[in-house]
Tab-separated table of C-alpha atoms in Angstrom:
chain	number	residue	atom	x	y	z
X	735	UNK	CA	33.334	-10.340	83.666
X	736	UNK	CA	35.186	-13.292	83.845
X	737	UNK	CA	33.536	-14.996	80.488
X	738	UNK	CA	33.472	-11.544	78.550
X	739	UNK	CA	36.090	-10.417	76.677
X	740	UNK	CA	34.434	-5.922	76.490
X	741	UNK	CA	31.767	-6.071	79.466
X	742	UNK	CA	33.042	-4.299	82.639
X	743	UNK	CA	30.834	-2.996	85.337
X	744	UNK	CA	30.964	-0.637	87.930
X	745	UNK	CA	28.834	-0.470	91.370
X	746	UNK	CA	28.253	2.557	93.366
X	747	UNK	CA	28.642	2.442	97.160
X	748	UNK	CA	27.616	5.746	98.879
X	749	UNK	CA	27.720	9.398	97.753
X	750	UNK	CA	27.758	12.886	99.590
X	751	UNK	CA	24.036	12.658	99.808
X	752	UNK	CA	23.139	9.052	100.874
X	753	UNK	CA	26.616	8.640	102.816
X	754	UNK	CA	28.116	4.670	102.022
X	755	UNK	CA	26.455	1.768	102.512
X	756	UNK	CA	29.088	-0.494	104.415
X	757	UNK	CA	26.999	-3.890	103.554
X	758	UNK	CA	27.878	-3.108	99.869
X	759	UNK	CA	31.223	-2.249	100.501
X	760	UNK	CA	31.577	-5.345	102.247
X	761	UNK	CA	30.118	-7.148	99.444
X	762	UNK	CA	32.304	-5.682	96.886
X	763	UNK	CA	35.111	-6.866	98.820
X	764	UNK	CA	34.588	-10.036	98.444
X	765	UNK	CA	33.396	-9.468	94.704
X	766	UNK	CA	36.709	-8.157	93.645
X	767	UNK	CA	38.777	-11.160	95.393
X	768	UNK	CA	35.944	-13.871	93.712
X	769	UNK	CA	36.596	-11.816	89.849
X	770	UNK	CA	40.228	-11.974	90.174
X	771	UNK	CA	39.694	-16.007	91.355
X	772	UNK	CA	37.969	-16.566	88.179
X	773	UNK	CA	40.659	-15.029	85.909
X	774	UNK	CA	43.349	-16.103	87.867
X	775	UNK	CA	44.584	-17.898	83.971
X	776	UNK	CA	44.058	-14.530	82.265
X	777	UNK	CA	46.723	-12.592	84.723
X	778	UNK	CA	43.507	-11.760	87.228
X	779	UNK	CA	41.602	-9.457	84.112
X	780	UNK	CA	38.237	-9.539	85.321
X	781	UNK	CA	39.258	-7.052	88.196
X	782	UNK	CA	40.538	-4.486	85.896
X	783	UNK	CA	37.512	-4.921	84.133
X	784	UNK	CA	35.272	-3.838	87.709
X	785	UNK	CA	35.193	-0.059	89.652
X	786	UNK	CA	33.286	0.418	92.591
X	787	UNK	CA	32.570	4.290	93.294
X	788	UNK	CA	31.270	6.576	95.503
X	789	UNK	CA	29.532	9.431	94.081
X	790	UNK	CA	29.540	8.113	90.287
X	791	UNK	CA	29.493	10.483	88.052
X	792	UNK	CA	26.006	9.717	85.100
X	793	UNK	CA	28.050	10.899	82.106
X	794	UNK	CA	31.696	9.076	82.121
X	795	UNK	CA	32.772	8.135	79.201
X	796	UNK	CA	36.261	6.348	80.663
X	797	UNK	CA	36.082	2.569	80.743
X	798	UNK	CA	35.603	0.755	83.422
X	799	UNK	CA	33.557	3.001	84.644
X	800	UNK	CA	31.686	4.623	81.866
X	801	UNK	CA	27.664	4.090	82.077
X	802	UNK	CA	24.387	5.573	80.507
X	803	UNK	CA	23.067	7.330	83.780
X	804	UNK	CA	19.162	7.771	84.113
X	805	UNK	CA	19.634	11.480	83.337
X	806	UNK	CA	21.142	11.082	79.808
X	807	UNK	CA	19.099	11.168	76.970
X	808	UNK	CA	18.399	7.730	74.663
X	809	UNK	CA	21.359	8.279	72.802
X	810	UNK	CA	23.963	10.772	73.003
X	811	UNK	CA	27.951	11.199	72.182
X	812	UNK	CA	30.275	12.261	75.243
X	813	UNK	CA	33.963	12.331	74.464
X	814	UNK	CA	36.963	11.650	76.934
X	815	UNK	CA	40.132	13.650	75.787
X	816	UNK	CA	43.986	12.342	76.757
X	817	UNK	CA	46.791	14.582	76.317
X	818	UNK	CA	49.798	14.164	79.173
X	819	UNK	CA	52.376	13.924	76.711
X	820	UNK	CA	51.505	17.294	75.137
X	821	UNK	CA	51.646	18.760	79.062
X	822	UNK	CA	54.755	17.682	79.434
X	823	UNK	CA	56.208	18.751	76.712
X	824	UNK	CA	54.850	22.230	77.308
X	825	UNK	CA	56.313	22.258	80.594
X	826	UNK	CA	59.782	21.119	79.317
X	827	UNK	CA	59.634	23.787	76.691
X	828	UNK	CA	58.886	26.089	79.031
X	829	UNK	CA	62.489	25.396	80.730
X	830	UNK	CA	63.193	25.607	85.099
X	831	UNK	CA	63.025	29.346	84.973
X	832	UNK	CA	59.220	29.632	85.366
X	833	UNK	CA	57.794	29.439	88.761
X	834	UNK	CA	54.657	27.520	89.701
X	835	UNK	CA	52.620	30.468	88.637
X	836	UNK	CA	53.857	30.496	85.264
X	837	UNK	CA	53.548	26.645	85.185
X	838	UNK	CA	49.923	26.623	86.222
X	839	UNK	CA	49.240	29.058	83.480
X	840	UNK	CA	50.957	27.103	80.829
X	841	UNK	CA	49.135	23.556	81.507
X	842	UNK	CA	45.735	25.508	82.093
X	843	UNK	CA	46.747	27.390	78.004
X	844	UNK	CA	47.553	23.636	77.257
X	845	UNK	CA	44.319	21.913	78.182
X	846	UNK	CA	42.667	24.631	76.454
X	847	UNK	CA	43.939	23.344	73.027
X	848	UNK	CA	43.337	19.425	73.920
X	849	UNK	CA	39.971	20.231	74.897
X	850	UNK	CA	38.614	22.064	71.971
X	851	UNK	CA	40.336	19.677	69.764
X	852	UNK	CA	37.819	17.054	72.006
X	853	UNK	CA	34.848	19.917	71.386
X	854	UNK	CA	35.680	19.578	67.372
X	855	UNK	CA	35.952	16.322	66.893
X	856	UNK	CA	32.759	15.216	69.861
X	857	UNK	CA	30.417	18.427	67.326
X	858	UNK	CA	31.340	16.981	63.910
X	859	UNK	CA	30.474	13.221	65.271
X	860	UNK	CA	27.470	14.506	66.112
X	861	UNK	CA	26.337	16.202	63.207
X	862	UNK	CA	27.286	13.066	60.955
X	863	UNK	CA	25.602	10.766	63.434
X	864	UNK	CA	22.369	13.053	64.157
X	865	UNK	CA	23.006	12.293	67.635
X	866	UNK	CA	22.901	15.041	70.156
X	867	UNK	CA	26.478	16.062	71.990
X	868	UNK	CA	26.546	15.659	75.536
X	869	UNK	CA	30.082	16.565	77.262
X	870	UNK	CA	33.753	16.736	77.557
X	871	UNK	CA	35.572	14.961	80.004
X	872	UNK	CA	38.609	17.135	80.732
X	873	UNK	CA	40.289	14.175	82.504
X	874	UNK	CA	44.178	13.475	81.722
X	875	UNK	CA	44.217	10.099	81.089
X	876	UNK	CA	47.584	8.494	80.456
X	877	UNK	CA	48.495	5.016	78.681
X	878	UNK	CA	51.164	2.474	78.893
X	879	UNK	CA	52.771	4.327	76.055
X	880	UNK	CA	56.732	6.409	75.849
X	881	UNK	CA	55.507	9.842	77.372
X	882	UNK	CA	52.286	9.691	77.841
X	883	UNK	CA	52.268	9.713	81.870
X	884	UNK	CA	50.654	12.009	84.163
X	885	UNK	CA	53.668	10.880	86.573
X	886	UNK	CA	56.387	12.361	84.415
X	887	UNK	CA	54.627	15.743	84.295
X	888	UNK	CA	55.153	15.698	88.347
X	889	UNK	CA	58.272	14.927	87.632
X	890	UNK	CA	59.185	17.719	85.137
X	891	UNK	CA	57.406	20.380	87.310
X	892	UNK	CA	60.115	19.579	89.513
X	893	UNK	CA	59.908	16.164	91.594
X	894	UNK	CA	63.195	13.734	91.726
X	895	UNK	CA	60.045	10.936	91.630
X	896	UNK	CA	56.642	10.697	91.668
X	897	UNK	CA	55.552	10.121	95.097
X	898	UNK	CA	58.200	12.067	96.834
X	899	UNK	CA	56.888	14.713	99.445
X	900	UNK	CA	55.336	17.352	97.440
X	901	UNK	CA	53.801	15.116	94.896
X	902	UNK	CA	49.904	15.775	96.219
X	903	UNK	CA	50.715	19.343	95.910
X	904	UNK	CA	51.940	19.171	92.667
X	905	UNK	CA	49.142	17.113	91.509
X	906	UNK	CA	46.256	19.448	92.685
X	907	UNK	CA	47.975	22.212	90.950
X	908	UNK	CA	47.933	20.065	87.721
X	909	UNK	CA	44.175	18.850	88.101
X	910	UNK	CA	43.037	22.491	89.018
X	911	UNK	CA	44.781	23.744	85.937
X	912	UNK	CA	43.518	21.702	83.656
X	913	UNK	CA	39.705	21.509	84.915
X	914	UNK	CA	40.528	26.163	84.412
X	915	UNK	CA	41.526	25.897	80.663
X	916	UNK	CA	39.380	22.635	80.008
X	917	UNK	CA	36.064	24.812	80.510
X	918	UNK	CA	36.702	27.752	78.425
X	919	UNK	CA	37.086	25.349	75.351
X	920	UNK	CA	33.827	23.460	75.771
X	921	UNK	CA	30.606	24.717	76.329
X	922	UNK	CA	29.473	21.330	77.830
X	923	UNK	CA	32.291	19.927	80.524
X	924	UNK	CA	31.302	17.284	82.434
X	925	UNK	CA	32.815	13.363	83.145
X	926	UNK	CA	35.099	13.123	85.906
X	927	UNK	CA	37.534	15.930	84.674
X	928	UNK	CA	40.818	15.959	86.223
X	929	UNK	CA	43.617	14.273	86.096
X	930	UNK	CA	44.094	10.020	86.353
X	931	UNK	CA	46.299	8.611	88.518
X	932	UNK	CA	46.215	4.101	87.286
X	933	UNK	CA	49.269	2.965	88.404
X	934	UNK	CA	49.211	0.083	85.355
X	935	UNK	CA	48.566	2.347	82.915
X	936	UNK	CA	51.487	4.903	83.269
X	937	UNK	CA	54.841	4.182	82.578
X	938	UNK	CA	55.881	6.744	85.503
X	939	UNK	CA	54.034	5.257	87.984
X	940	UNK	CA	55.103	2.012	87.147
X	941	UNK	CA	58.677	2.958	87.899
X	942	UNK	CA	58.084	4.842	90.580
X	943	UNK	CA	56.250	1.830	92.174
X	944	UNK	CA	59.543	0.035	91.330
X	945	UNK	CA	61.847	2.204	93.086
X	946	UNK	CA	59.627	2.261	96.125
X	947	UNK	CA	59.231	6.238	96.137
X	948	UNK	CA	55.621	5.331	95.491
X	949	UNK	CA	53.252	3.728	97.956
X	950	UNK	CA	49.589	2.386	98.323
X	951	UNK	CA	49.169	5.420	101.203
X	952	UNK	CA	50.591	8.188	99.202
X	953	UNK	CA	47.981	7.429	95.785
X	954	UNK	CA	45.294	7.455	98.868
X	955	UNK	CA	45.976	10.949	99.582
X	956	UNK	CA	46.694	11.963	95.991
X	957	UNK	CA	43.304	10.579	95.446
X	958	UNK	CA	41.808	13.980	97.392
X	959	UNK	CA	42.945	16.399	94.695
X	960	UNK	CA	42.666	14.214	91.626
X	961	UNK	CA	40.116	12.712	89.368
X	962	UNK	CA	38.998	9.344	90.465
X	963	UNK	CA	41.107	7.312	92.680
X	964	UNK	CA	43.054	4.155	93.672
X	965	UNK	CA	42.614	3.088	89.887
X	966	UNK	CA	45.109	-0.219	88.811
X	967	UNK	CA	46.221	-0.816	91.322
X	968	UNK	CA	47.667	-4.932	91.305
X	969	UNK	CA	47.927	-5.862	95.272
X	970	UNK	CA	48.743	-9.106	96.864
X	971	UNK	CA	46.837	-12.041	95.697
X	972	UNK	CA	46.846	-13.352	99.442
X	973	UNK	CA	45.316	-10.038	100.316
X	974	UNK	CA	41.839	-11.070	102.154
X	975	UNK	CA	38.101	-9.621	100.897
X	976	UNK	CA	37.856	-7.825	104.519
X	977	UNK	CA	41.174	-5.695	103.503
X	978	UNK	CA	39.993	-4.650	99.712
X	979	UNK	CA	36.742	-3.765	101.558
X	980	UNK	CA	38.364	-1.185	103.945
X	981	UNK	CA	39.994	0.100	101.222
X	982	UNK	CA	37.319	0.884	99.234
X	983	UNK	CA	35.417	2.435	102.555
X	984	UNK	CA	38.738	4.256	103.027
X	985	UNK	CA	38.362	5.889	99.200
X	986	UNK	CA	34.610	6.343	99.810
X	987	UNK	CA	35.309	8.210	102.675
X	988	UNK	CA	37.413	10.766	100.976
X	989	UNK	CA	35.298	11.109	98.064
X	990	UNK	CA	31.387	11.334	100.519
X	991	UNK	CA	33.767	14.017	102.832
X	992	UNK	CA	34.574	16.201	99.598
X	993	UNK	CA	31.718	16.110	97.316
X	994	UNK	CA	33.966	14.428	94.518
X	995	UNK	CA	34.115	10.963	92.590
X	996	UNK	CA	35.907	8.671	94.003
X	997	UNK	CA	36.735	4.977	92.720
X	998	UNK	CA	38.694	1.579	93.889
X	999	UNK	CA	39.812	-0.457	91.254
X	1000	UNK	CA	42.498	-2.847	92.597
X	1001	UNK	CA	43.631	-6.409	91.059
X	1002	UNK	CA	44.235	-8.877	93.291
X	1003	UNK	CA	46.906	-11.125	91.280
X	1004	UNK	CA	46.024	-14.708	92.384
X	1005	UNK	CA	49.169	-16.652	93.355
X	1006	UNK	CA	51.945	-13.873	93.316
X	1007	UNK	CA	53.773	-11.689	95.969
X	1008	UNK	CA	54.892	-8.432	96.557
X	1009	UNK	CA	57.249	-7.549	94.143
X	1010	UNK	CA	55.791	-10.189	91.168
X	1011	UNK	CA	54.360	-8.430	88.045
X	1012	UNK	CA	51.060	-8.787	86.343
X	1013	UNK	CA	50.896	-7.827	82.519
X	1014	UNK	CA	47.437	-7.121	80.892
X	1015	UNK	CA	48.467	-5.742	78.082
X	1016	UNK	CA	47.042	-2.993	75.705
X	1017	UNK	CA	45.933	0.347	77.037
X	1018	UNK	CA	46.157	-1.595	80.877
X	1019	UNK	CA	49.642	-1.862	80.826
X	1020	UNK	CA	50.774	-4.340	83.233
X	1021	UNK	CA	52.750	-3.213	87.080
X	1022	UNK	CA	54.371	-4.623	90.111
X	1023	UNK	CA	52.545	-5.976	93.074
X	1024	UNK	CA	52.287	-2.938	95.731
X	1025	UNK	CA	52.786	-3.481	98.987
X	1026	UNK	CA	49.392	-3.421	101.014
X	1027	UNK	CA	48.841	-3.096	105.253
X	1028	UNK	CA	47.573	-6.610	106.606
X	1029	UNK	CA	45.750	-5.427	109.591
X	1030	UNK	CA	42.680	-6.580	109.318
X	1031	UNK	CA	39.541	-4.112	109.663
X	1032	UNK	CA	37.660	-7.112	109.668
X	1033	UNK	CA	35.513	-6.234	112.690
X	1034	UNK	CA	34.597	-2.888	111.665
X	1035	UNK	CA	33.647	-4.259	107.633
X	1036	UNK	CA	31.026	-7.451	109.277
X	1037	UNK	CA	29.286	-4.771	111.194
X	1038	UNK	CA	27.591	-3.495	108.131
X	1039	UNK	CA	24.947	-0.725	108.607
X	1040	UNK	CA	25.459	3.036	106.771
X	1041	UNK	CA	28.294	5.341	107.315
X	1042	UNK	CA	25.673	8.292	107.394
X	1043	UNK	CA	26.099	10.965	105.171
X	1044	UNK	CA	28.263	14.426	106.422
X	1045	UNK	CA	27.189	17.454	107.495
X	1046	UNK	CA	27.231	20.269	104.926
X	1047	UNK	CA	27.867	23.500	107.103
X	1048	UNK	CA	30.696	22.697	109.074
X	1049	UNK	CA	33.186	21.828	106.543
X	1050	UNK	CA	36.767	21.662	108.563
């Protein structure tokens, strides 16, 4: 990762089935810090470039984390779709009169249209390629770009900021919506499919990381209704392997608990504080340095062993 300028990787450390294995999440702690180490000159790269997961989904096409997965065929074509912008607008169109009813319907109509567009284009690149059509990932995948952040649709269904109280509830009503008009227009759905939450990436998030109405702890429990996780997320470059460990058993947890994907993919930047900026560049924007807890869970990461996996029937 750190001598590549395209390879990224991801690593998979539990699932609903197996539960996590805490001597790989411990490992991957220390991973991440020794990748950002060796890219410390190139604004700490190789750690954008690296997701660890729980419950990895085989068909992904999203980078970092898309891989062939032993139940694909040799070849095939699966196509990720991005589209907040066009939400957004729908929603602003739609004016404050509608209630969240009326909102849910119009981003599920929405993702209808975005998806088969993904359906046309993913069929016709298959029949000039000769290469069979797998899915369509649904997800809502925002760039650095002028409105094209999943935070500003939060924020135009009715939030003064993305992160205030209200946000997670927001947010699973956007995810749901989409995955319900996604699936009509595709008769193969599959990916991650919801909506992405990369702090670097969106221009909302950025700023709401700025303003402090967004923290480390509230992305954590957006990551429970949402596609994927604690995705871009640049922490502390003083931030010790122990901590990025427990964060990624923290994540894992959610994602083994609810029978969903889960990912970490934080970026420790080498040499700055709180507060400092890191700038990748491209389609990984660049954000501020969040704010993580120091307490160490030290102890409880160097015991190792297997979270075991949760019971099924008893789901409180």
């Amino acid at each position: 990762l750190s001598e590549t300028e395209r390879v990224c990787s991801s690593v998979n450390v539990g699932s609903t089935k197996t539960g996590i294995n805490m001597d790989a999440v411990r490992l991957m702690g220390e991973v991440v810090k020794e990748t950002a180490e060796l890219t410390a000159h190139r604004q700490c790269i190789g750690a954008a470039k690296l997701v660890v997961f729980c419950n990895a989904p085989e068909d992904n096409p999203f980078m970092a984390g898309a891989f062939h997965g032993p139940g694909e065929p040799d070849c095939v074509i699966n196509v990720g779709v991005s589209g907040p912008g066009v939400v957004r607008a729908a929603i602003a169109k739609a004016g404050k009169e509608c209630d969240l009813t009326q909102i849910a319907d119009i981003i599920k109509k929405t993702a209808f249209k975005i998806t088969r567009m993904g359906q046309l284009v993913g069929s016709e690149a298959s029949a000039r390629l000769g290469v069979p059509f797998g899915i369509v990932d649904l997800s809502l995948a925002p760039t650095p770009a002028v409105g094209d952040s999943v935070a500003h649709i939060l924020e135009e269904i009715g939030l003064e900021s993305c992160g205030a109280c209200g946000t997670t509830a927001a947010l699973a009503m956007l995810n749901d919506a989409v995955k319900k008009g996604g699936v009509m227009a595709s008769s193969n759905v599959g990916g991650l499919s919801g909506a992405f939450i990369p702090v670097s990436e969106d221009a909302g998030m950025v700023q709401a990381v700025e303003t402090g109405s967004l923290t480390i702890e509230k992305l954590e429990a957006m990551t429970a209704v949402c596609s994927v996780g604690l995705d871009m997320i640049v922490i502390p470059g003083d931030t010790t392997a122990e901590v990025i460990a427990g964060i990624i058993a923290d994540e894992a947890a959610i994602g083994m608990i609810n029978s969903k994907t889960t990912a970490v993919r934080v970026i420790p930047a080498i040499g700055k504080k709180e507060g400092e900026k890191l700038e990748f560049g491209g389609l990984l924007g660049g954000g501020p340095v969040m704010k993580v807890n120091r307490s160490s869970p030290g102890s409880m990461i160097s015991r190792g062993g297997r979270i075991p996996a949760p019971i099924q029937s008893l789901n409180n």
